[in-house]
Amino acid sequence: MDESGSLPFIDEHRLDVAAPPSRVWAALIRVVSRLGGGGILPRILGCDPLHAGPEFVGRVGDAVPGFRVAAVEPERRLELRGRHRFAEYALTFRLDPTGLTAVTHAGFPGLKGRAYRALVISSGAHAVVTRRLLRQVARAAGA
């Protein structure tokens, strides 16, 4: 279950980052602020939230397409939550002195949800995207 205890665990990915947590945190906020960037996928999936807020700085309630900040501990933890037609999910980033971890929890209700899980999770696509996201943060942190 996720940190709120409501969603099943999906996976966890970690990347060592040779940069201080303050730089990794700033890079994480920049990278997350560009998620969903006006593409058509959030509309097709029916994401909630669908639109970004006026400014994403990593505060509770800040939003980008598909994710809203649910909890934050600056330079330690950023929990994003969202939902769409096929899933409800949480993506939590944890920072420590040596790296960054991304933990995903999600529920996939109904037949369409199970089909979506097979396409995105079981296929390995989610893992590829999550690891790419971690590498983007590391690069943005100058590591």
PDB file of C-alpha atoms in Angstrom:
ATOM      1  CA  MET A   1       0.000   0.000   0.000  1.00  0.00           C
ATOM      2  CA  ASP A   2       1.089   3.584  -0.551  1.00  0.00           C
ATOM      3  CA  GLU A   3       2.001   5.914   2.281  1.00  0.00           C
ATOM      4  CA  SER A   4      -1.673   6.738   2.824  1.00  0.00           C
ATOM      5  CA  GLY A   5      -2.441   3.004   2.757  1.00  0.00           C
ATOM      6  CA  SER A   6      -4.914   3.104  -0.105  1.00  0.00           C
ATOM      7  CA  LEU A   7      -3.100   1.919  -3.250  1.00  0.00           C
ATOM      8  CA  PRO A   8      -1.137  -1.281  -3.971  1.00  0.00           C
ATOM      9  CA  PHE A   9       2.620  -1.153  -4.543  1.00  0.00           C
ATOM     10  CA  ILE A  10       3.721  -1.333  -8.199  1.00  0.00           C
ATOM     11  CA  ASP A  11       7.471  -0.745  -8.264  1.00  0.00           C
ATOM     12  CA  GLU A  12      10.470   1.170  -6.973  1.00  0.00           C
ATOM     13  CA  HIS A  13      13.426   2.577  -8.910  1.00  0.00           C
ATOM     14  CA  ARG A  14      16.554   4.223  -7.538  1.00  0.00           C
ATOM     15  CA  LEU A  15      19.351   6.215  -9.080  1.00  0.00           C
ATOM     16  CA  ASP A  16      22.522   7.341  -7.320  1.00  0.00           C
ATOM     17  CA  VAL A  17      22.970  11.059  -7.913  1.00  0.00           C
ATOM     18  CA  ALA A  18      26.294  12.807  -7.310  1.00  0.00           C
ATOM     19  CA  ALA A  19      24.744  16.111  -6.264  1.00  0.00           C
ATOM     20  CA  PRO A  20      23.549  17.516  -2.941  1.00  0.00           C
ATOM     21  CA  PRO A  21      19.856  17.020  -2.089  1.00  0.00           C
ATOM     22  CA  SER A  22      19.206  20.761  -2.487  1.00  0.00           C
ATOM     23  CA  ARG A  23      20.267  20.611  -6.162  1.00  0.00           C
ATOM     24  CA  VAL A  24      18.440  17.329  -6.743  1.00  0.00           C
ATOM     25  CA  TRP A  25      15.270  18.820  -5.199  1.00  0.00           C
ATOM     26  CA  ALA A  26      15.431  21.915  -7.424  1.00  0.00           C
ATOM     27  CA  ALA A  27      15.994  19.691 -10.471  1.00  0.00           C
ATOM     28  CA  LEU A  28      13.102  17.409  -9.475  1.00  0.00           C
ATOM     29  CA  ILE A  29      10.724  20.371  -9.230  1.00  0.00           C
ATOM     30  CA  ARG A  30      11.843  21.641 -12.668  1.00  0.00           C
ATOM     31  CA  VAL A  31      11.443  18.221 -14.297  1.00  0.00           C
ATOM     32  CA  VAL A  32       8.051  17.533 -12.694  1.00  0.00           C
ATOM     33  CA  SER A  33       6.821  21.009 -13.694  1.00  0.00           C
ATOM     34  CA  ARG A  34       7.200  19.935 -17.346  1.00  0.00           C
ATOM     35  CA  LEU A  35       5.325  16.614 -17.038  1.00  0.00           C
ATOM     36  CA  GLY A  36       2.357  16.247 -19.350  1.00  0.00           C
ATOM     37  CA  GLY A  37       3.443  19.468 -21.055  1.00  0.00           C
ATOM     38  CA  GLY A  38       0.351  20.185 -23.117  1.00  0.00           C
ATOM     39  CA  GLY A  39       0.346  16.832 -24.885  1.00  0.00           C
ATOM     40  CA  ILE A  40      -2.736  14.980 -26.013  1.00  0.00           C
ATOM     41  CA  LEU A  41      -2.209  11.920 -23.775  1.00  0.00           C
ATOM     42  CA  PRO A  42      -3.700  13.504 -20.605  1.00  0.00           C
ATOM     43  CA  ARG A  43      -6.861  14.334 -22.590  1.00  0.00           C
ATOM     44  CA  ILE A  44      -7.129  10.857 -24.106  1.00  0.00           C
ATOM     45  CA  LEU A  45      -6.723   9.240 -20.684  1.00  0.00           C
ATOM     46  CA  GLY A  46      -9.066  11.717 -18.984  1.00  0.00           C
ATOM     47  CA  CYS A  47      -6.467  12.695 -16.402  1.00  0.00           C
ATOM     48  CA  ASP A  48      -7.412  14.473 -13.202  1.00  0.00           C
ATOM     49  CA  PRO A  49      -5.935  16.965 -12.921  1.00  0.00           C
ATOM     50  CA  LEU A  50      -6.023  17.694 -16.626  1.00  0.00           C
ATOM     51  CA  HIS A  51      -4.265  21.066 -16.558  1.00  0.00           C
ATOM     52  CA  ALA A  52      -1.249  22.505 -14.802  1.00  0.00           C
ATOM     53  CA  GLY A  53      -1.701  25.178 -12.190  1.00  0.00           C
ATOM     54  CA  PRO A  54      -0.359  28.681 -12.794  1.00  0.00           C
ATOM     55  CA  GLU A  55       3.037  27.862 -11.271  1.00  0.00           C
ATOM     56  CA  PHE A  56       4.496  24.558 -10.112  1.00  0.00           C
ATOM     57  CA  VAL A  57       6.881  24.993  -7.199  1.00  0.00           C
ATOM     58  CA  GLY A  58       6.228  21.739  -5.360  1.00  0.00           C
ATOM     59  CA  ARG A  59       3.635  22.877  -2.821  1.00  0.00           C
ATOM     60  CA  VAL A  60       0.701  20.721  -1.733  1.00  0.00           C
ATOM     61  CA  GLY A  61      -2.036  21.280  -4.314  1.00  0.00           C
ATOM     62  CA  ASP A  62       0.297  22.317  -7.158  1.00  0.00           C
ATOM     63  CA  ALA A  63      -0.629  20.453 -10.339  1.00  0.00           C
ATOM     64  CA  VAL A  64       0.690  19.314 -13.698  1.00  0.00           C
ATOM     65  CA  PRO A  65      -1.367  17.246 -16.152  1.00  0.00           C
ATOM     66  CA  GLY A  66      -1.992  13.890 -14.504  1.00  0.00           C
ATOM     67  CA  PHE A  67      -0.519  14.743 -11.091  1.00  0.00           C
ATOM     68  CA  ARG A  68      -1.218  16.901  -8.056  1.00  0.00           C
ATOM     69  CA  VAL A  69       1.175  17.328  -5.113  1.00  0.00           C
ATOM     70  CA  ALA A  70      -0.353  15.397  -2.206  1.00  0.00           C
ATOM     71  CA  ALA A  71       2.490  15.671   0.309  1.00  0.00           C
ATOM     72  CA  VAL A  72       5.842  17.370   0.446  1.00  0.00           C
ATOM     73  CA  GLU A  73       8.910  17.453   2.675  1.00  0.00           C
ATOM     74  CA  PRO A  74      11.300  19.827   0.880  1.00  0.00           C
ATOM     75  CA  GLU A  75      14.573  18.174  -0.133  1.00  0.00           C
ATOM     76  CA  ARG A  76      13.285  14.805   1.213  1.00  0.00           C
ATOM     77  CA  ARG A  77       9.977  13.667  -0.316  1.00  0.00           C
ATOM     78  CA  LEU A  78       7.504  14.697  -3.024  1.00  0.00           C
ATOM     79  CA  GLU A  79       4.289  12.677  -3.351  1.00  0.00           C
ATOM     80  CA  LEU A  80       2.256  13.126  -6.511  1.00  0.00           C
ATOM     81  CA  ARG A  81      -1.228  11.666  -6.958  1.00  0.00           C
ATOM     82  CA  GLY A  82      -3.604  11.491  -9.865  1.00  0.00           C
ATOM     83  CA  ARG A  83      -6.224   9.455 -11.625  1.00  0.00           C
ATOM     84  CA  HIS A  84      -7.615   8.819 -15.063  1.00  0.00           C
ATOM     85  CA  ARG A  85     -10.147   6.551 -16.734  1.00  0.00           C
ATOM     86  CA  PHE A  86      -8.117   3.410 -16.082  1.00  0.00           C
ATOM     87  CA  ALA A  87      -6.172   3.977 -12.856  1.00  0.00           C
ATOM     88  CA  GLU A  88      -5.641   5.861  -9.640  1.00  0.00           C
ATOM     89  CA  TYR A  89      -1.969   6.319  -8.779  1.00  0.00           C
ATOM     90  CA  ALA A  90       0.690   7.822  -6.550  1.00  0.00           C
ATOM     91  CA  LEU A  91       4.282   8.537  -7.527  1.00  0.00           C
ATOM     92  CA  THR A  92       6.529   9.345  -4.583  1.00  0.00           C
ATOM     93  CA  PHE A  93      10.055  10.669  -4.960  1.00  0.00           C
ATOM     94  CA  ARG A  94      12.406  10.237  -2.003  1.00  0.00           C
ATOM     95  CA  LEU A  95      15.732  12.012  -1.793  1.00  0.00           C
ATOM     96  CA  ASP A  96      18.651  11.037   0.417  1.00  0.00           C
ATOM     97  CA  PRO A  97      22.280  12.186   0.502  1.00  0.00           C
ATOM     98  CA  THR A  98      23.304   9.747  -2.242  1.00  0.00           C
ATOM     99  CA  GLY A  99      20.363   9.559  -4.617  1.00  0.00           C
ATOM    100  CA  LEU A 100      16.764   9.646  -5.687  1.00  0.00           C
ATOM    101  CA  THR A 101      14.102   6.933  -5.468  1.00  0.00           C
ATOM    102  CA  ALA A 102      10.739   6.813  -7.267  1.00  0.00           C
ATOM    103  CA  VAL A 103       8.026   4.594  -5.774  1.00  0.00           C
ATOM    104  CA  THR A 104       4.779   3.913  -7.631  1.00  0.00           C
ATOM    105  CA  HIS A 105       1.497   2.715  -6.149  1.00  0.00           C
ATOM    106  CA  ALA A 106      -1.620   2.298  -8.285  1.00  0.00           C
ATOM    107  CA  GLY A 107      -5.004   0.683  -8.554  1.00  0.00           C
ATOM    108  CA  PHE A 108      -6.510  -0.440 -11.857  1.00  0.00           C
ATOM    109  CA  PRO A 109     -10.251  -1.021 -11.406  1.00  0.00           C
ATOM    110  CA  GLY A 110     -12.366  -3.050 -13.785  1.00  0.00           C
ATOM    111  CA  LEU A 111     -11.617  -4.831 -17.026  1.00  0.00           C
ATOM    112  CA  LYS A 112     -10.327  -1.678 -18.729  1.00  0.00           C
ATOM    113  CA  GLY A 113      -8.053  -1.011 -15.765  1.00  0.00           C
ATOM    114  CA  ARG A 114      -6.596  -4.517 -15.955  1.00  0.00           C
ATOM    115  CA  ALA A 115      -6.021  -4.105 -19.699  1.00  0.00           C
ATOM    116  CA  TYR A 116      -4.308  -0.752 -19.105  1.00  0.00           C
ATOM    117  CA  ARG A 117      -2.114  -2.334 -16.412  1.00  0.00           C
ATOM    118  CA  ALA A 118      -1.055  -5.033 -18.877  1.00  0.00           C
ATOM    119  CA  LEU A 119      -0.209  -2.436 -21.538  1.00  0.00           C
ATOM    120  CA  VAL A 120       1.688  -0.050 -19.286  1.00  0.00           C
ATOM    121  CA  ILE A 121       2.961  -1.921 -16.232  1.00  0.00           C
ATOM    122  CA  SER A 122       3.332  -5.557 -17.286  1.00  0.00           C
ATOM    123  CA  SER A 123       4.904  -4.555 -20.607  1.00  0.00           C
ATOM    124  CA  GLY A 124       7.708  -2.725 -18.787  1.00  0.00           C
ATOM    125  CA  ALA A 125       6.828   0.649 -20.333  1.00  0.00           C
ATOM    126  CA  HIS A 126       6.196   2.244 -16.934  1.00  0.00           C
ATOM    127  CA  ALA A 127       9.620   1.129 -15.671  1.00  0.00           C
ATOM    128  CA  VAL A 128      11.332   2.575 -18.757  1.00  0.00           C
ATOM    129  CA  VAL A 129       9.567   5.931 -18.338  1.00  0.00           C
ATOM    130  CA  THR A 130      10.249   6.086 -14.595  1.00  0.00           C
ATOM    131  CA  ARG A 131      13.961   5.346 -14.992  1.00  0.00           C
ATOM    132  CA  ARG A 132      14.155   7.964 -17.757  1.00  0.00           C
ATOM    133  CA  LEU A 133      12.529  10.493 -15.425  1.00  0.00           C
ATOM    134  CA  LEU A 134      15.126   9.764 -12.728  1.00  0.00           C
ATOM    135  CA  ARG A 135      17.946  10.231 -15.251  1.00  0.00           C
ATOM    136  CA  GLN A 136      16.423  13.561 -16.372  1.00  0.00           C
ATOM    137  CA  VAL A 137      16.434  14.777 -12.775  1.00  0.00           C
ATOM    138  CA  ALA A 138      20.061  13.676 -12.304  1.00  0.00           C
ATOM    139  CA  ARG A 139      21.110  15.507 -15.485  1.00  0.00           C
ATOM    140  CA  ALA A 140      19.181  18.628 -14.455  1.00  0.00           C
ATOM    141  CA  ALA A 141      20.956  18.501 -11.072  1.00  0.00           C
ATOM    142  CA  GLY A 142      24.290  18.556 -12.885  1.00  0.00           C
ATOM    143  CA  ALA A 143      25.226  15.057 -11.779  1.00  0.00           C
TER     144      ALA A 143
END
